[in-house]
Structures are given as C-alpha cells and as structure tokens.
C-alpha cells in the first residue's frame, strides 16, 4: 500500500520505517514540522531524517517553507501542554492528508505514534477524522513497543537525537528551572 508517513525526526522514523517495510508498506517520508523551534533545531532534525532515509533507501518529501508565525498564532490560542499538542497534531496531520491526496497515495500515518510521550488517542482520532474527509486510510499501528529500539537504532546510525519535543514551550518545559 502506498503510504505517506509524516515523520518528525530520524530517531522516531528508524523503527517505524523498518516495521512498515516488514509489513509490506511502501512508505514515502514526509517532513512537515513547523512546530520545531528554533530553525537550527528544525534543520538538524531534518538532516537526521534525510540520513535515515538514505540508510533505508526511502523517498523523502520535504514541505517547502517554515511557517513558524502561522504555527505560533494557532498554538497561542491554547498554549497549555496537552491542549496545544492537539492543535499541533491537527496542523501536521491535515497537511499530511492533503499531501497524500495530492500525490495519489492511498494511506497516511505518522511517526508520532511511536512516542510514549504523545497522546495516541488524540492522534488516532484526528487521523481517522481526516482519513474520512480525504478518502484515505489512516494507519494507526501502535509503534510504542519499538520506542527504545528506535532510540538504539538512532544511536547506532549516529542520527541527531533531540532533547525536547519541538516547540518553544516544550523547550522551556524541558530546560527551564524556576528559582
Ligand atoms: S509539546 Fe510537542 S506535540 Fe505539543 S505542541 Fe509542542 S511540539 Fe507540538
């Protein structure tokens, strides 16, 4: 099945892509992540993903542009952790569904489904809603059991491994220590 796989970074794609290939899918990696701040961090994660794609010999589609302002405007409506994430999932999954349709693919999914730190129920609900809207199949495999293995693969391949989820809010959550 032709599948557009939204990919947030190389480490999360490492296990996910090997799993999907084993299951007979033909994933094309799609990088659309205006939630990654600042821009140099975005570039490092993109480079890690391209490195992984070369190892797996998989095609990559990189969405041009970096709509940081648009993303922040949307997230600022609900900046609390959890609520902002639902908006963030929708922004990225909606673009992925649109792109899958444009490219004539039949299915889409996301590497976000490997992370035990993300809200699987919300991601799946949004994915299924968009699948209905765009006439696609949303692959909602639970990849979480492969999370540690994916991190180990990333280490072995020398991929860049980030220290926080992506947005400036998550960077603060990770590093800011109030006095
Ligand atoms: S914490 Fe992660 S999922 Fe939540 S809004 Fe920030 S980048 Fe998106």
XYZ file of N, CA and C and ligand atoms in Angstrom:
545
model
N 0.849 -1.200 0.000
C 0.000 0.000 0.000
C 0.883 1.249 0.000
N 0.616 2.202 -0.908
C 1.406 3.441 -0.920
C 1.013 4.283 0.295
N 2.005 4.717 0.991
C 1.751 5.337 2.293
C 2.613 6.584 2.476
N 1.991 7.689 2.817
C 2.758 8.891 3.146
C 2.909 8.924 4.661
N 4.147 8.832 5.091
C 4.424 8.761 6.530
C 4.956 10.104 7.026
N 4.098 10.793 7.774
C 4.575 12.030 8.386
C 5.704 11.656 9.352
N 6.844 12.331 9.213
C 7.990 11.979 10.059
C 8.474 13.215 10.803
N 8.610 13.061 12.116
C 9.020 14.200 12.939
C 10.539 14.293 13.057
N 11.236 13.156 12.907
C 12.698 13.148 13.077
C 13.245 11.767 12.689
N 14.557 11.691 12.575
C 15.194 10.419 12.217
C 14.989 9.332 13.265
N 15.234 9.627 14.555
C 15.100 8.570 15.563
C 13.712 7.914 15.586
N 12.651 8.714 15.480
C 11.300 8.121 15.516
C 10.994 7.344 14.232
N 11.677 7.712 13.122
C 11.433 7.012 11.859
C 12.222 5.704 11.771
N 13.222 5.520 12.607
C 14.110 4.360 12.471
C 13.338 3.040 12.619
N 12.651 2.870 13.720
C 11.892 1.631 13.944
C 10.625 1.620 13.077
N 9.952 2.765 13.035
C 8.672 2.854 12.319
C 8.804 2.395 10.865
N 9.855 2.865 10.200
C 10.013 2.503 8.783
C 10.358 1.021 8.633
N 11.197 0.483 9.529
C 11.533 -0.939 9.375
C 10.284 -1.797 9.625
N 9.466 -1.386 10.572
C 8.219 -2.101 10.870
C 7.281 -2.073 9.649
N 7.094 -0.893 9.079
C 6.168 -0.753 7.950
C 6.670 -1.503 6.721
N 7.980 -1.466 6.495
C 8.546 -2.199 5.350
C 8.321 -3.701 5.520
N 8.526 -4.169 6.739
C 8.295 -5.595 7.013
C 6.851 -5.995 6.756
N 5.941 -5.064 7.016
C 4.501 -5.345 6.812
C 4.075 -5.175 5.357
N 5.025 -4.821 4.482
C 4.720 -4.719 3.053
C 4.272 -3.348 2.586
N 4.373 -2.334 3.449
C 4.014 -0.970 3.029
C 5.165 -0.361 2.228
N 4.834 0.672 1.463
C 5.868 1.378 0.695
C 5.870 2.821 1.179
N 6.521 3.099 2.308
C 6.424 4.441 2.860
C 7.264 5.499 2.127
N 6.648 6.639 1.912
C 7.380 7.844 1.491
C 7.389 8.739 2.716
N 8.562 9.241 3.086
C 8.668 10.059 4.295
C 8.291 11.508 3.971
N 7.521 12.090 4.853
C 7.060 13.469 4.619
C 7.439 14.325 5.820
N 8.206 15.360 5.553
C 8.663 16.237 6.642
C 7.888 17.546 6.595
N 6.983 17.701 7.523
C 6.254 18.971 7.695
C 6.114 19.194 9.197
N 6.970 20.035 9.739
C 7.030 20.208 11.196
C 7.337 21.654 11.596
N 6.382 22.558 11.365
C 6.628 23.952 11.763
C 6.633 24.129 13.282
N 6.402 23.038 13.982
C 6.411 23.039 15.457
C 7.823 22.920 16.019
N 8.827 22.727 15.162
C 10.187 22.551 15.678
C 10.902 23.904 15.697
N 11.286 24.309 16.887
C 11.917 25.624 17.096
C 13.222 25.456 17.880
N 14.214 26.286 17.703
C 14.282 27.284 16.641
C 14.662 26.644 15.305
N 14.895 27.480 14.309
C 15.109 26.977 12.954
C 16.315 26.048 12.849
N 17.386 26.331 13.596
C 18.569 25.467 13.503
C 18.282 24.070 14.045
N 17.388 23.994 15.024
C 16.962 22.688 15.546
C 16.154 21.944 14.471
N 15.300 22.701 13.800
C 14.499 22.145 12.691
C 15.423 21.546 11.631
N 16.465 22.286 11.298
C 17.409 21.798 10.272
C 18.135 20.534 10.727
N 18.516 20.499 11.978
C 19.234 19.311 12.483
C 18.346 18.075 12.424
N 17.063 18.241 12.786
C 16.156 17.090 12.753
C 15.883 16.650 11.310
N 15.774 17.623 10.422
C 15.572 17.289 9.014
C 16.789 16.531 8.475
N 17.969 16.993 8.826
C 19.184 16.302 8.357
C 19.227 14.862 8.877
N 18.829 14.674 10.126
C 18.791 13.330 10.710
C 17.822 12.437 9.950
N 16.703 13.018 9.574
C 15.703 12.250 8.830
C 16.237 11.870 7.448
N 16.911 12.826 6.799
C 17.448 12.541 5.460
C 18.527 11.453 5.531
N 19.280 11.483 6.620
C 20.312 10.452 6.841
C 19.645 9.068 6.952
N 18.579 9.006 7.731
C 17.849 7.745 7.918
C 17.238 7.273 6.591
N 16.681 8.217 5.825
C 16.060 7.867 4.537
C 17.105 7.269 3.601
N 18.327 7.802 3.652
C 19.402 7.267 2.792
C 19.753 5.842 3.230
N 19.788 5.609 4.539
C 20.094 4.262 5.053
C 19.020 3.268 4.610
N 17.752 3.680 4.667
C 16.642 2.783 4.328
C 16.298 2.793 2.831
N 16.955 3.716 2.110
C 16.672 3.882 0.683
C 15.192 4.218 0.440
N 14.707 5.211 1.169
C 13.299 5.609 1.075
C 13.181 7.034 0.523
N 12.135 7.282 -0.265
C 11.939 8.651 -0.765
C 11.492 9.598 0.350
N 11.897 10.859 0.212
C 11.510 11.886 1.196
C 10.876 13.070 0.467
N 9.794 13.553 1.003
C 9.200 14.804 0.512
C 9.312 15.811 1.651
N 9.981 16.916 1.369
C 10.127 17.968 2.388
C 9.225 19.129 1.986
N 8.309 19.475 2.854
C 7.407 20.588 2.554
C 8.223 21.882 2.581
N 8.172 22.660 1.493
C 8.954 23.898 1.497
C 8.395 24.921 2.487
N 9.264 25.817 2.939
C 8.829 26.884 3.840
C 8.941 26.481 5.295
N 8.770 27.479 6.142
C 8.868 27.263 7.594
C 7.872 28.215 8.256
N 6.559 27.827 8.246
C 5.519 28.761 8.714
C 5.437 28.871 10.245
N 6.515 29.310 10.824
C 6.610 29.460 12.274
C 5.528 30.389 12.832
N 5.342 31.532 12.158
C 4.400 32.536 12.667
C 2.978 31.976 12.695
N 2.624 31.306 11.601
C 1.284 30.705 11.486
C 1.080 29.657 12.595
N 2.103 28.847 12.808
C 2.024 27.804 13.835
C 1.832 28.434 15.215
N 2.635 29.448 15.514
C 2.556 30.065 16.845
C 1.218 30.758 17.073
N 0.675 31.355 16.008
C -0.644 32.003 16.127
C -1.686 30.971 16.546
N -1.636 29.799 15.952
C -2.606 28.739 16.244
C -2.413 28.194 17.664
N -1.169 27.944 18.018
C -0.868 27.329 19.315
C -1.135 28.301 20.473
N -0.915 29.585 20.204
C -1.107 30.590 21.248
C -2.562 30.650 21.723
N -3.477 30.085 20.938
C -4.885 30.077 21.344
C -5.102 29.146 22.542
N -4.211 28.173 22.695
C -4.320 27.150 23.751
C -2.927 26.668 24.152
N -2.107 27.518 24.754
C -0.696 27.156 24.942
C -0.403 26.108 26.021
N -1.420 25.736 26.779
C -1.192 24.753 27.836
C -0.813 23.396 27.239
N 0.142 22.698 27.881
C 0.557 21.375 27.406
C -0.670 20.476 27.277
N -0.725 19.703 26.259
C -1.892 18.829 26.035
C -2.832 19.498 25.046
N -3.356 20.673 25.434
C -4.280 21.369 24.528
C -3.544 21.860 23.290
N -2.344 22.426 23.511
C -1.591 22.910 22.345
C -1.175 21.729 21.450
N -0.953 20.577 22.079
C -0.493 19.407 21.313
C -1.570 18.920 20.351
N -2.821 18.987 20.792
C -3.913 18.560 19.905
C -3.949 19.451 18.662
N -3.760 20.746 18.871
C -3.722 21.672 17.720
C -2.528 21.357 16.827
N -1.411 21.056 17.473
C -0.165 20.743 16.763
C -0.328 19.460 15.924
N -0.957 18.444 16.494
C -1.186 17.195 15.742
C -2.028 17.488 14.501
N -3.095 18.264 14.705
C -4.010 18.525 13.600
C -3.320 19.290 12.474
N -2.528 20.287 12.834
C -1.810 21.075 11.817
C -0.964 20.142 10.942
N -0.222 19.239 11.601
C 0.706 18.392 10.845
C -0.016 17.268 10.108
N -1.020 16.685 10.733
C -1.725 15.578 10.077
C -2.605 16.064 8.923
N -3.168 17.246 9.080
C -4.018 17.755 7.998
C -3.181 18.005 6.744
N -2.011 18.570 6.947
C -1.119 18.822 5.803
C -0.688 17.490 5.181
N -0.468 16.495 6.013
C -0.045 15.183 5.509
C -1.155 14.537 4.676
N -2.386 14.622 5.156
C -3.520 14.067 4.405
C -3.672 14.784 3.065
N -3.560 16.088 3.093
C -3.649 16.900 1.859
C -2.585 16.468 0.869
N -1.369 16.294 1.382
C -0.234 15.923 0.522
C -0.409 14.515 -0.020
N -0.890 13.595 0.815
C -1.108 12.215 0.370
C -2.110 12.201 -0.789
N -3.143 12.978 -0.662
C -4.166 13.062 -1.717
C -3.539 13.628 -2.993
N -2.801 14.701 -2.817
C -2.152 15.361 -3.964
C -1.211 14.397 -4.702
N -0.504 13.540 -3.939
C 0.467 12.617 -4.537
C -0.181 11.314 -5.021
N -1.496 11.190 -4.850
C -2.204 9.997 -5.328
C -1.973 8.772 -4.452
N -1.639 8.999 -3.177
C -1.422 7.863 -2.280
C -2.743 7.446 -1.633
N -2.732 6.219 -1.086
C -3.995 5.713 -0.541
C -4.052 5.783 0.985
N -2.890 5.960 1.619
C -2.873 5.912 3.082
C -1.866 6.904 3.649
N -2.042 7.226 4.918
C -1.067 8.076 5.613
C -0.963 7.636 7.062
N 0.139 8.043 7.674
C 0.353 7.749 9.087
C 1.382 8.738 9.624
N 1.817 8.508 10.840
C 2.771 9.432 11.444
C 3.701 8.715 12.428
N 4.944 9.148 12.459
C 5.904 8.590 13.419
C 5.589 9.042 14.844
N 4.667 9.990 14.987
C 4.273 10.413 16.343
C 3.710 9.229 17.130
N 3.228 8.222 16.409
C 2.612 7.057 17.064
C 3.633 6.143 17.742
N 4.918 6.455 17.626
C 5.899 5.634 18.338
C 6.210 6.215 19.725
N 5.838 7.461 19.930
C 6.276 8.131 21.156
C 5.341 7.878 22.342
N 5.881 7.386 23.447
C 5.053 7.225 24.645
C 4.718 8.579 25.281
N 5.336 9.649 24.790
C 5.082 10.993 25.343
C 3.964 11.721 24.618
N 3.487 11.149 23.510
C 2.405 11.798 22.761
C 1.070 11.145 23.104
N 0.003 11.852 22.777
C -1.340 11.367 23.095
C -1.874 10.526 21.927
N -1.681 9.219 22.045
C -2.062 8.310 20.955
C -3.561 8.422 20.597
N -4.410 8.517 21.614
C -5.857 8.553 21.353
C -6.219 9.777 20.495
N -5.649 10.907 20.855
C -5.954 12.138 20.104
C -5.404 12.068 18.682
N -4.195 11.539 18.545
C -3.594 11.427 17.202
C -4.466 10.527 16.321
N -4.891 9.402 16.879
C -5.713 8.462 16.104
C -7.074 9.068 15.764
N -7.664 9.782 16.712
C -8.978 10.390 16.450
C -8.863 11.411 15.313
N -7.829 12.230 15.354
C -7.637 13.238 14.298
C -7.327 12.541 12.973
N -6.454 11.539 13.025
C -6.087 10.800 11.812
C -7.302 10.152 11.151
N -8.150 9.528 11.954
C -9.334 8.865 11.387
C -10.322 9.884 10.814
N -10.455 11.001 11.504
C -11.361 12.057 11.012
C -10.881 12.563 9.645
N -9.569 12.806 9.543
C -9.015 13.321 8.284
C -9.080 12.261 7.183
N -8.906 10.996 7.574
C -8.979 9.910 6.595
C -10.366 9.901 5.933
N -11.403 10.071 6.749
C -12.766 10.116 6.219
C -12.959 11.310 5.295
N -12.424 12.432 5.727
C -12.570 13.676 4.976
C -11.863 13.618 3.611
N -10.694 12.988 3.581
C -9.880 12.978 2.349
C -9.986 11.669 1.562
N -10.775 10.719 2.050
C -10.907 9.439 1.327
C -9.637 8.619 1.362
N -8.973 8.591 2.511
C -7.714 7.860 2.677
C -7.860 6.858 3.821
N -6.846 5.997 3.968
C -6.778 5.125 5.142
C -5.732 5.696 6.088
N -6.095 5.763 7.360
C -5.100 6.191 8.353
C -4.558 4.935 9.026
N -3.251 4.710 8.911
C -2.621 3.537 9.524
C -2.337 3.887 10.985
N -3.072 3.252 11.887
C -2.953 3.644 13.299
C -2.212 2.594 14.141
N -1.200 1.988 13.541
C -0.403 0.992 14.270
C 0.147 1.605 15.559
N 0.185 0.790 16.583
C 0.786 1.243 17.840
C 2.262 0.830 17.809
N 3.122 1.812 17.519
C 4.553 1.525 17.383
C 5.303 1.652 18.711
N 4.588 1.983 19.786
C 5.272 2.377 21.026
C 6.191 1.314 21.614
N 5.884 0.037 21.368
C 6.759 -1.005 21.921
C 8.151 -0.944 21.292
N 8.271 -0.250 20.149
C 9.573 -0.142 19.470
C 10.332 1.130 19.816
N 9.821 1.902 20.786
C 10.442 3.204 21.065
C 11.914 3.080 21.484
N 12.178 2.195 22.434
C 13.569 2.043 22.899
C 14.475 1.517 21.790
N 13.938 0.570 21.045
C 14.711 0.007 19.929
C 15.028 1.092 18.896
N 14.063 1.974 18.679
C 14.251 3.054 17.711
C 15.373 3.995 18.166
N 15.379 4.291 19.474
C 16.429 5.165 20.015
C 17.789 4.485 19.876
N 17.826 3.171 20.099
C 19.086 2.433 19.979
C 19.565 2.425 18.521
N 18.622 2.284 17.597
C 18.981 2.308 16.166
C 19.563 3.675 15.809
N 18.927 4.736 16.332
C 19.386 6.096 16.033
C 20.813 6.300 16.534
N 21.084 5.745 17.696
C 22.432 5.857 18.265
C 23.429 5.115 17.367
N 23.041 3.929 16.978
C 23.912 3.111 16.124
C 24.192 3.824 14.786
N 23.170 4.468 14.215
C 23.339 5.137 12.923
C 23.970 6.523 13.067
N 24.139 6.983 14.291
C 24.717 8.320 14.503
C 23.769 9.444 14.147
N 22.456 9.220 14.310
C 21.474 10.262 13.993
C 21.394 11.273 15.125
N 21.059 12.492 14.791
C 20.858 13.527 15.815
C 19.647 13.159 16.677
N 19.828 13.200 17.996
C 18.727 12.882 18.913
C 18.413 14.108 19.760
N 17.207 14.597 19.630
C 16.806 15.842 20.287
C 16.521 15.654 21.772
N 16.555 16.790 22.484
C 16.324 16.736 23.923
C 14.937 17.185 24.349
N 14.127 17.663 23.407
C 12.774 18.119 23.753
C 11.849 17.877 22.568
N 10.540 17.994 22.811
C 9.559 17.605 21.794
C 9.701 18.421 20.511
N 9.674 19.768 20.644
C 9.810 20.549 19.408
C 9.582 22.040 19.569
N 8.410 22.422 20.114
C 8.067 23.842 20.167
C 8.811 24.553 21.305
N 8.786 25.879 21.247
C 9.493 26.646 22.285
C 8.911 26.388 23.676
N 7.624 26.072 23.727
C 7.014 25.758 25.023
C 7.632 24.472 25.590
N 7.814 23.493 24.724
C 8.375 22.218 25.204
C 9.850 22.367 25.563
N 10.534 23.286 24.884
C 11.945 23.537 25.220
C 12.017 24.131 26.623
N 11.077 25.041 26.931
C 11.034 25.627 28.276
C 10.685 24.544 29.306
N 9.668 23.738 28.997
C 9.270 22.667 29.928
C 10.455 21.763 30.259
N 11.301 21.543 29.277
C 12.423 20.609 29.450
C 13.588 21.244 30.219
N 13.876 22.535 29.933
C 15.121 23.110 30.466
C 14.960 24.200 31.514
N 13.818 24.861 31.552
C 13.683 25.974 32.496
C 13.475 25.461 33.913
N 14.276 25.958 34.814
C 14.112 25.587 36.217
C 13.823 26.881 36.980
N 12.593 26.990 37.509
C 12.290 28.219 38.233
C 13.078 28.247 39.539
N 13.476 29.484 39.925
C 14.323 29.611 41.117
C 13.458 29.546 42.369
S 4.932 19.784 23.029
Fe 5.321 18.734 21.050
S 3.305 17.979 20.367
Fe 2.973 19.534 21.962
S 2.709 21.470 20.828
Fe 4.870 21.323 21.385
S 5.828 20.358 19.602
Fe 3.639 20.011 19.406
